[in-house]
Coordinates of C-alpha atoms in Angstrom, one line a residue:
Chain A
X1 CA -8.9 33.8 -11.4
X2 CA -5.5 34.5 -10.7
X3 CA -3.0 32.0 -11.5
X4 CA 0.6 31.9 -10.6
X5 CA 3.0 30.0 -12.7
X6 CA 4.3 26.8 -11.3
X7 CA 7.8 25.9 -10.4
X8 CA 8.3 22.4 -11.6
X9 CA 11.5 21.8 -9.3
X10 CA 9.7 22.4 -6.2
X11 CA 11.6 21.3 -3.2
X12 CA 13.4 18.8 -5.6
X13 CA 17.0 17.8 -4.7
X14 CA 19.2 18.1 -7.7
X15 CA 19.4 14.7 -8.2
X16 CA 16.0 14.0 -8.8
X17 CA 14.8 12.1 -12.0
X18 CA 18.1 12.3 -13.8
X19 CA 18.2 8.5 -15.0
X20 CA 16.0 6.6 -17.1
X21 CA 15.0 3.1 -15.8
X22 CA 16.4 0.2 -17.6
X23 CA 20.0 -0.8 -18.8
X24 CA 22.3 2.1 -18.8
X25 CA 26.0 2.4 -19.8
X26 CA 28.5 0.8 -17.1
X27 CA 26.0 -1.7 -15.9
X28 CA 26.8 -5.4 -15.7
X29 CA 24.6 -7.8 -17.5
X30 CA 22.4 -10.5 -15.9
X31 CA 25.1 -13.2 -16.2
X32 CA 27.7 -11.1 -14.6
X33 CA 26.1 -10.2 -11.5
X34 CA 27.3 -12.0 -8.5
X35 CA 25.4 -13.2 -5.8
X36 CA 24.5 -11.0 -3.1
X37 CA 24.3 -7.3 -4.1
X38 CA 24.2 -4.5 -1.6
X39 CA 22.8 -0.9 -3.0
X40 CA 23.3 1.9 -0.5
X41 CA 20.4 4.2 -0.7
X42 CA 22.4 7.2 0.6
X43 CA 26.1 8.8 0.4
X44 CA 27.6 9.1 3.7
X45 CA 25.7 9.2 6.8
X46 CA 22.1 8.0 6.4
X47 CA 21.1 8.1 10.0
X48 CA 18.0 10.0 11.0
X49 CA 16.8 10.1 7.6
X50 CA 13.2 10.2 9.0
X51 CA 13.8 13.8 9.9
X52 CA 15.3 14.8 6.8
X53 CA 13.1 16.2 4.0
X54 CA 14.2 15.2 0.4
X55 CA 16.0 18.2 -0.5
X56 CA 18.2 17.8 2.6
X57 CA 18.9 14.2 1.8
X58 CA 22.2 13.0 0.2
X59 CA 20.9 10.5 -2.1
X60 CA 23.0 8.0 -4.0
X61 CA 23.0 7.2 -7.7
X62 CA 21.4 3.7 -6.7
X63 CA 18.4 5.5 -5.1
X64 CA 15.3 5.2 -7.5
X65 CA 14.6 8.9 -6.4
X66 CA 17.4 9.7 -9.1
X67 CA 15.4 7.8 -11.7
X68 CA 12.5 9.0 -13.6
X69 CA 9.2 7.4 -14.9
X70 CA 7.8 10.5 -16.5
X71 CA 7.9 8.7 -19.9
X72 CA 4.9 6.4 -18.6
X73 CA 2.4 9.3 -18.5
X74 CA -0.2 9.9 -21.3
X75 CA -2.0 12.5 -19.0
X76 CA -0.7 14.8 -16.1
X77 CA -2.3 16.0 -13.2
X78 CA -2.4 19.7 -12.9
X79 CA -2.7 21.3 -9.6
X80 CA -4.8 24.5 -8.9
X81 CA -3.5 26.4 -5.6
X82 CA -6.6 28.6 -5.8
X83 CA -9.0 25.9 -4.8
X84 CA -7.0 23.4 -2.7
X85 CA -7.9 23.3 0.7
X86 CA -4.8 21.2 1.7
X87 CA -6.7 18.3 3.0
X88 CA -3.8 15.9 2.1
X89 CA -5.9 13.2 0.8
X90 CA -3.9 13.1 -2.4
X91 CA -0.6 13.0 -0.2
X92 CA -1.7 10.3 1.5
X93 CA -3.3 8.0 -1.3
X94 CA -0.4 8.8 -4.0
X95 CA 1.2 5.6 -4.9
X96 CA 4.2 7.2 -6.2
X97 CA 5.2 9.6 -3.7
X98 CA 4.6 12.3 -6.2
X99 CA 2.7 14.9 -4.1
X100 CA 5.0 17.3 -2.5
X101 CA 3.6 18.5 0.9
X102 CA 5.7 20.8 3.2
X103 CA 4.4 21.8 6.7
X104 CA 0.8 20.9 6.0
X105 CA 0.6 22.6 2.6
X106 CA 0.3 20.8 -0.7
X107 CA 2.8 22.6 -3.0
X108 CA 2.7 20.7 -6.1
X109 CA 3.3 17.8 -8.1
X110 CA 6.8 15.9 -8.5
X111 CA 6.5 15.4 -12.4
X112 CA 9.7 12.9 -12.4
X113 CA 7.9 10.2 -10.5
X114 CA 4.3 10.6 -11.1
X115 CA 3.0 8.0 -13.5
X116 CA -0.7 9.6 -14.2
X117 CA -2.8 7.1 -12.4
X118 CA -5.3 9.9 -11.5
X119 CA -5.7 8.6 -8.2
X120 CA -5.0 12.3 -6.6
X121 CA -7.8 13.6 -9.0
X122 CA -10.3 10.7 -8.0
X123 CA -9.8 11.5 -4.1
X124 CA -9.8 15.3 -4.4
X125 CA -12.8 16.6 -2.5
X126 CA -13.2 20.4 -3.7
X127 CA -15.8 21.7 -6.0
X128 CA -14.1 22.2 -8.6
X129 CA -11.3 19.6 -8.3
X130 CA -8.1 21.2 -7.5
X131 CA -6.4 18.5 -9.5
X132 CA -7.3 17.8 -12.9
X133 CA -5.9 15.5 -15.6
X134 CA -4.6 17.5 -18.8
X135 CA -2.7 16.0 -21.6
X136 CA 0.9 15.4 -21.1
X137 CA 2.1 18.1 -23.4
X138 CA -0.4 20.7 -22.5
X139 CA 0.9 24.0 -21.2
X140 CA 0.5 24.4 -17.3
X141 CA -0.7 27.9 -17.6
X142 CA -3.2 27.3 -20.3
X143 CA -4.4 24.6 -18.4
X144 CA -5.1 26.5 -15.3
X145 CA -6.8 29.1 -17.5
X146 CA -9.3 26.6 -19.0
X147 CA -10.1 25.3 -15.3
X148 CA -13.8 24.6 -15.0
X149 CA -16.3 26.6 -12.8
X150 CA -17.9 25.4 -9.6
X151 CA -20.7 23.0 -10.3
X152 CA -23.9 23.5 -8.7
X153 CA -25.3 20.7 -6.7
X154 CA -28.0 18.9 -8.3
X155 CA -31.5 18.7 -6.4
X156 CA -32.7 15.1 -5.8
Chain B
X1 CA 9.1 4.1 20.3
X2 CA 8.7 7.4 18.4
X3 CA 5.5 7.2 17.0
X4 CA 4.3 10.2 14.6
X5 CA 1.0 12.1 15.1
X6 CA -2.0 10.4 13.1
X7 CA -4.5 12.9 14.6
X8 CA -5.5 14.0 11.1
X9 CA -4.2 14.0 7.8
X10 CA -2.3 17.3 8.0
X11 CA -0.3 16.4 10.8
X12 CA 0.3 13.1 9.3
X13 CA 1.5 14.6 6.2
X14 CA 4.4 16.4 7.8
X15 CA 6.3 13.0 7.8
X16 CA 9.1 12.8 5.4
X17 CA 8.5 9.9 3.0
X18 CA 11.0 6.9 2.9
X19 CA 9.7 5.1 -0.1
X20 CA 10.8 6.7 -3.1
X21 CA 9.1 6.9 -6.6
X22 CA 10.3 5.8 -9.4
X23 CA 9.4 2.2 -8.5
X24 CA 7.8 0.0 -11.3
X25 CA 4.5 -0.8 -9.8
X26 CA 1.5 -0.4 -12.0
X27 CA 0.2 3.1 -11.8
X28 CA -2.5 3.3 -9.4
X29 CA -1.3 0.1 -7.3
X30 CA -2.3 0.1 -3.7
X31 CA 0.8 -1.6 -2.6
X32 CA 2.6 1.6 -2.5
X33 CA -0.3 3.1 -0.7
X34 CA 0.1 0.6 2.2
X35 CA 3.7 0.8 2.3
X36 CA 3.8 4.5 2.4
X37 CA 1.3 4.4 5.5
X38 CA 3.5 2.1 7.2
X39 CA 6.7 4.0 6.8
X40 CA 5.1 7.3 7.4
X41 CA 3.4 5.9 11.0
X42 CA 6.6 5.7 12.7
X43 CA 10.2 7.6 12.7
X44 CA 11.9 4.9 14.4
X45 CA 14.7 2.9 12.1
X46 CA 13.3 0.2 9.9
X47 CA 14.6 -3.1 9.1
X48 CA 12.3 -4.5 6.3
X49 CA 12.3 -8.0 4.4
X50 CA 10.3 -8.4 1.1
X51 CA 9.1 -11.8 -0.3
X52 CA 9.1 -12.4 -4.0
X53 CA 6.2 -10.5 -5.2
X54 CA 5.1 -7.2 -7.0
X55 CA 6.6 -5.2 -4.3
X56 CA 9.8 -6.9 -4.0
X57 CA 10.5 -6.9 -8.1
X58 CA 9.3 -3.3 -8.5
X59 CA 11.2 -1.4 -5.8
X60 CA 14.7 -3.2 -6.4
X61 CA 15.0 -2.6 -10.3
X62 CA 18.7 -3.1 -10.9
X63 CA 20.4 -0.8 -10.3
X64 CA 18.1 1.2 -8.2
X65 CA 16.4 0.9 -4.9
X66 CA 13.1 2.7 -3.7
X67 CA 13.7 2.0 -0.2
X68 CA 15.2 4.5 2.2
X69 CA 15.7 1.9 5.1
X70 CA 17.4 -1.1 5.5
X71 CA 15.8 -3.5 3.1
X72 CA 16.5 -7.3 2.3
X73 CA 15.4 -10.0 -0.2
X74 CA 16.3 -13.4 -0.3
X75 CA 13.9 -16.0 -1.6
X76 CA 10.3 -16.2 -2.5
X77 CA 8.8 -17.6 0.9
X78 CA 11.3 -16.4 3.6
X79 CA 10.9 -12.8 4.5
X80 CA 9.6 -13.8 7.8
X81 CA 12.7 -16.0 8.4
X82 CA 15.1 -13.1 7.2
X83 CA 13.7 -10.5 9.1
X84 CA 13.5 -12.3 12.3
X85 CA 17.1 -13.7 11.8
X86 CA 18.0 -9.8 11.8
X87 CA 16.2 -9.3 14.9
X88 CA 17.7 -11.9 16.7
X89 CA 21.2 -10.4 15.6
X90 CA 20.0 -6.9 16.6
X91 CA 19.3 -8.2 20.1
X92 CA 22.6 -10.1 20.6
X93 CA 24.5 -7.1 19.4
X94 CA 22.4 -4.5 21.6
X95 CA 23.4 -7.0 24.4
X96 CA 27.1 -6.8 23.7
X97 CA 26.8 -3.2 23.1
X98 CA 28.8 -3.1 19.7
X99 CA 26.0 -1.2 17.6
X100 CA 26.8 1.9 16.0
X101 CA 23.9 3.7 18.0
X102 CA 23.0 1.2 20.9
X103 CA 19.9 3.1 22.1
X104 CA 18.4 3.9 18.4
X105 CA 14.9 2.0 18.3
X106 CA 14.6 -0.5 15.3
X107 CA 11.3 -2.0 14.2
X108 CA 11.6 -5.2 12.1
X109 CA 8.8 -5.6 9.2
X110 CA 8.1 -8.0 6.8
X111 CA 6.1 -7.8 3.5
X112 CA 4.5 -10.5 1.5
X113 CA 2.0 -10.8 -1.1
X114 CA -1.0 -13.1 -0.8
X115 CA 0.6 -15.8 -2.6
X116 CA 3.8 -16.1 -0.5
X117 CA 1.8 -15.5 2.6
X118 CA -1.2 -17.9 2.1
X119 CA 0.6 -20.3 -0.1
X120 CA 4.4 -20.3 -0.7
X121 CA 5.6 -18.8 2.5
X122 CA 3.3 -20.1 4.8
X123 CA 5.4 -22.7 6.7
X124 CA 8.0 -19.9 7.1
X125 CA 5.6 -17.4 8.6
X126 CA 4.1 -20.1 10.6
X127 CA 7.5 -20.7 11.9
X128 CA 8.6 -17.3 12.9
X129 CA 5.0 -16.7 14.5
X130 CA 5.6 -19.8 16.5
X131 CA 9.3 -18.8 17.8
X132 CA 7.7 -15.6 19.3
X133 CA 10.0 -13.0 17.5
X134 CA 9.3 -9.4 17.7
X135 CA 8.3 -8.4 14.3
X136 CA 5.3 -7.3 12.4
X137 CA 4.3 -9.3 9.2
X138 CA 2.1 -7.4 6.6
X139 CA 0.5 -9.3 3.9
X140 CA -0.5 -7.3 0.6
X141 CA -3.6 -9.4 -0.2
X142 CA -4.5 -8.8 -3.7
X143 CA -5.8 -12.1 -4.2
X144 CA -3.8 -13.3 -6.7
X145 CA -0.4 -14.1 -8.0
X146 CA -0.1 -10.7 -9.9
X147 CA 3.4 -10.6 -10.5
X148 CA 3.6 -13.5 -12.9
X149 CA 0.3 -13.2 -14.8
X150 CA -2.7 -13.6 -12.2
X151 CA -2.5 -16.8 -11.2
X152 CA -5.1 -18.1 -8.6
X153 CA -3.8 -18.2 -5.2
X154 CA -5.5 -19.6 -1.9
X155 CA -6.6 -16.1 -1.4
X156 CA -8.5 -15.6 -4.5
X157 CA -12.3 -15.5 -3.7
X158 CA -15.1 -17.8 -4.8
X159 CA -16.2 -16.9 -8.5
X160 CA -13.2 -14.9 -9.6
X161 CA -11.6 -15.5 -13.0
X162 CA -8.0 -16.0 -12.9
X163 CA -5.6 -17.0 -15.5
X164 CA -5.5 -20.4 -14.1
X165 CA -9.2 -20.5 -12.9
X166 CA -10.6 -19.4 -16.2
X167 CA -14.3 -18.6 -16.3
X168 CA -16.1 -20.0 -19.4
X169 CA -18.9 -22.3 -20.5
X170 CA -18.1 -24.9 -18.1
X171 CA -16.7 -22.9 -15.1
X172 CA -17.5 -19.8 -13.1
X173 CA -14.1 -19.2 -12.2
X174 CA -12.4 -20.2 -8.8
X175 CA -14.5 -22.7 -6.9
X176 CA -12.8 -22.8 -3.5
X177 CA -13.2 -20.4 -0.6
X178 CA -10.6 -18.0 0.5
X179 CA -8.4 -19.0 3.5
X180 CA -9.2 -17.1 6.8
X181 CA -5.4 -16.1 7.1
X182 CA -6.6 -13.6 9.8
X183 CA -8.0 -16.7 12.3
X184 CA -5.1 -18.8 11.3
X185 CA -2.7 -16.2 12.6
X186 CA -4.6 -15.4 15.7
X187 CA -4.7 -19.2 16.5
X188 CA -0.9 -19.0 16.5
X189 CA -1.3 -17.0 19.9
X190 CA -0.1 -14.1 18.2
X191 CA -0.6 -10.6 20.4
X192 CA -2.2 -8.6 17.5
X193 CA -3.6 -9.6 14.4
X194 CA -5.7 -7.4 12.1
X195 CA -7.3 -6.8 8.6
X196 CA -7.1 -3.3 7.5
X197 CA -7.7 -1.4 4.4
X198 CA -5.6 1.7 2.9
X199 CA -8.5 3.7 2.2
X200 CA -9.3 3.8 6.0
X201 CA -6.0 5.3 6.5
X202 CA -6.4 6.3 10.1
X203 CA -7.7 2.7 11.1
X204 CA -4.4 1.4 8.9
X205 CA -2.1 3.6 10.6
X206 CA -3.4 3.1 14.2
X207 CA -3.2 -0.6 13.5
X208 CA 0.4 -0.2 12.0
X209 CA 1.6 1.7 15.2
X210 CA -0.2 -0.9 17.6
X211 CA 1.5 -3.8 15.6
X212 CA 5.0 -2.0 16.0
X213 CA 4.6 -1.1 19.5
X214 CA 3.4 -4.7 20.4
X215 CA 6.3 -7.0 21.6
X216 CA 6.0 -10.3 19.8
X217 CA 5.1 -11.5 16.4
X218 CA 2.1 -9.6 14.9
X219 CA 0.3 -10.0 11.6
X220 CA -1.7 -7.8 9.4
X221 CA -3.5 -8.4 6.3
X222 CA -4.2 -5.5 4.1
X223 CA -6.5 -5.2 1.3
X224 CA -4.8 -3.9 -1.9
X225 CA -6.9 -3.9 -4.9
X226 CA -5.1 -4.5 -8.2
X227 CA -6.1 -2.7 -11.2
X228 CA -4.3 -5.1 -13.4
X229 CA -5.6 -8.3 -12.4
X230 CA -8.9 -7.1 -11.0
X231 CA -9.8 -5.2 -14.1
X232 CA -10.7 -1.8 -13.2
X233 CA -9.5 1.8 -13.9
X234 CA -6.3 2.6 -12.1
X235 CA -7.9 5.7 -10.7
X236 CA -10.5 3.8 -9.0
X237 CA -8.1 2.0 -6.8
X238 CA -9.2 3.9 -3.7
X239 CA -12.8 3.7 -4.6
X240 CA -12.7 -0.2 -4.8
X241 CA -11.1 -0.5 -1.6
X242 CA -14.2 1.6 -0.4
X243 CA -16.5 -0.9 -2.1
X244 CA -14.4 -3.7 -0.4
X245 CA -14.9 -2.6 3.2
X246 CA -18.4 -1.1 2.6
X247 CA -19.6 -4.5 1.0
X248 CA -18.2 -6.4 4.3
X249 CA -16.0 -8.5 1.6
X250 CA -13.1 -7.2 3.6
X251 CA -14.2 -6.5 7.1
X252 CA -11.9 -4.1 9.2
X253 CA -11.1 -5.5 12.4
X254 CA -8.3 -6.6 14.8
X255 CA -7.9 -9.6 17.1
X256 CA -6.0 -8.7 20.5
X257 CA -4.4 -11.7 22.3
X258 CA -6.0 -14.3 20.3
X259 CA -9.3 -13.6 21.7
X260 CA -10.3 -9.8 22.0
X261 CA -11.9 -8.8 18.7
X262 CA -12.7 -5.6 18.1
X263 CA -14.4 -4.1 14.5
X264 CA -12.7 -1.0 13.7
X265 CA -15.2 0.1 11.0
X266 CA -18.9 -0.7 10.6
X267 CA -20.2 0.6 7.4
X268 CA -23.7 2.7 8.2
X269 CA -25.3 0.9 5.4
X270 CA -23.7 -2.1 4.0
X271 CA -23.7 -2.5 0.2
X272 CA -24.5 -5.7 -1.6
X273 CA -21.3 -7.7 -2.8
X274 CA -22.9 -7.6 -6.3
X275 CA -22.2 -3.7 -6.3
X276 CA -18.3 -4.4 -5.4
X277 CA -18.2 -7.4 -7.8
X278 CA -20.1 -5.0 -10.7
X279 CA -16.9 -2.9 -10.3
X280 CA -14.3 -5.4 -11.6
X281 CA -13.8 -7.1 -14.7
X282 CA -13.0 -10.3 -13.1
X283 CA -16.4 -10.9 -11.8
X284 CA -18.0 -10.1 -15.2
X285 CA -19.2 -13.4 -16.0
X286 CA -21.2 -13.9 -12.6
X287 CA -23.8 -11.6 -14.2
X288 CA -25.1 -14.2 -16.7
X289 CA -28.4 -15.6 -15.4
X290 CA -26.7 -19.0 -15.0
X291 CA -24.3 -18.0 -12.2
X292 CA -26.7 -15.8 -10.4
X293 CA -26.7 -18.3 -7.5
X294 CA -22.8 -17.8 -7.1
X295 CA -23.2 -14.2 -6.1
X296 CA -26.0 -15.1 -3.7
X297 CA -23.8 -17.7 -2.1
X298 CA -20.8 -15.2 -1.8
X299 CA -23.6 -12.7 -0.4
X300 CA -24.8 -15.4 2.3
X301 CA -21.1 -16.2 3.0
X302 CA -20.0 -12.7 3.6
X303 CA -23.4 -12.2 5.9
X304 CA -22.3 -15.2 8.0
X305 CA -18.9 -13.8 8.5
X306 CA -20.0 -10.4 9.6
X307 CA -22.4 -12.1 12.1
X308 CA -19.6 -14.1 13.3
X309 CA -17.4 -11.2 13.7
X310 CA -20.1 -9.2 15.7
X311 CA -20.8 -12.1 18.0
X312 CA -17.3 -12.7 18.6
X313 CA -16.8 -9.1 19.4
X314 CA -19.7 -9.0 22.1
X315 CA -18.6 -12.5 23.6
X316 CA -14.7 -11.6 24.0
X317 CA -14.0 -15.3 23.7

């Protein structure tokens, strides 16, 4: 099975996952916040966002796209392009907008926003699954090399 | 209105998400699946209001927002009021012609959890429905106050243990039945009400599109399996929604103009509610022999409701 190395910053805006959640420098405390806070999701013109892909958008510092929840994960999903049939089940059910799909093709996983819930693995219909969970610190290429073989259907 | 294609998942997936990651909802939460399905079913501008609840606290963690649309939060109960006020303002400004883009289509949507829909925000929702504003209210029904530690709400079903209806030697959990919120909203004279589930993405996206297209107040109750309070493994969220729809605990149907009831999903072989209950920790105690009658009672209620829905679909009254 030939396996290509995966680009971890696939289709990523250069602002993706820069910040950690929680209090940071320069934030005011809860008792200093004035009533009625307005946060802007984008810098500059925000019209027609529905027709812009993430990499074309001008996210502001307040958009949670610029934050990361990667530290929540214990296990991470690994994607195997060779088996995927682009059914997009993982895309529609991913709760964290972490499946990167462009032009009807599943490209990979956004590891800045994935929380490792394993929903994508559960809904993957291929045999063997084209998404599997591996240890957070596992090497991607090694994980792909250790992919299980196709399982035969058990006769009832 | 510019609706996007939902012919198949591949077409659906060409939409650009307007709900960003790094919100703090639990891993495997169905709330964000529902929100994403809504926001991807149209490319119109959206104005969204949220009641206090899991969705609100998790998507607006200072200093971040996960919404790429206009979004407002005011109080626990008044998303329906806030969004209808925005809708009226938009209508007036459009008439005066002083909007930045006067012709851009805008849709108004309110989100609430079951606590803020069935209990706390009920009066506000009822008022907004009665005033016939053009908006869509979506209830994310996870059957308890999950944000504050899983207290019982009036959406909690019979027999479920919650932190304020604890099962033990003297109790089998909640004793009261769940409110039929869909029927209540249909009785308000709403042009479109529905109950939908995120695992049936197509009927869900179709329902959302219908609700957004329909002029007038629309209500949609959505099933949102809660891995934290229903006590199941986060990876099984979609499977749990499958069990909920296949066991008819959550029948998928719509009511148009208050009387035309259409069943949108008919399981070929409905599974017993026992199977749905066995998959969750909150019903564990019901499998003791002394509480067996509760499962039978829930099954009888579910059968009765299904019979009622089928008859209403035939009768068209």
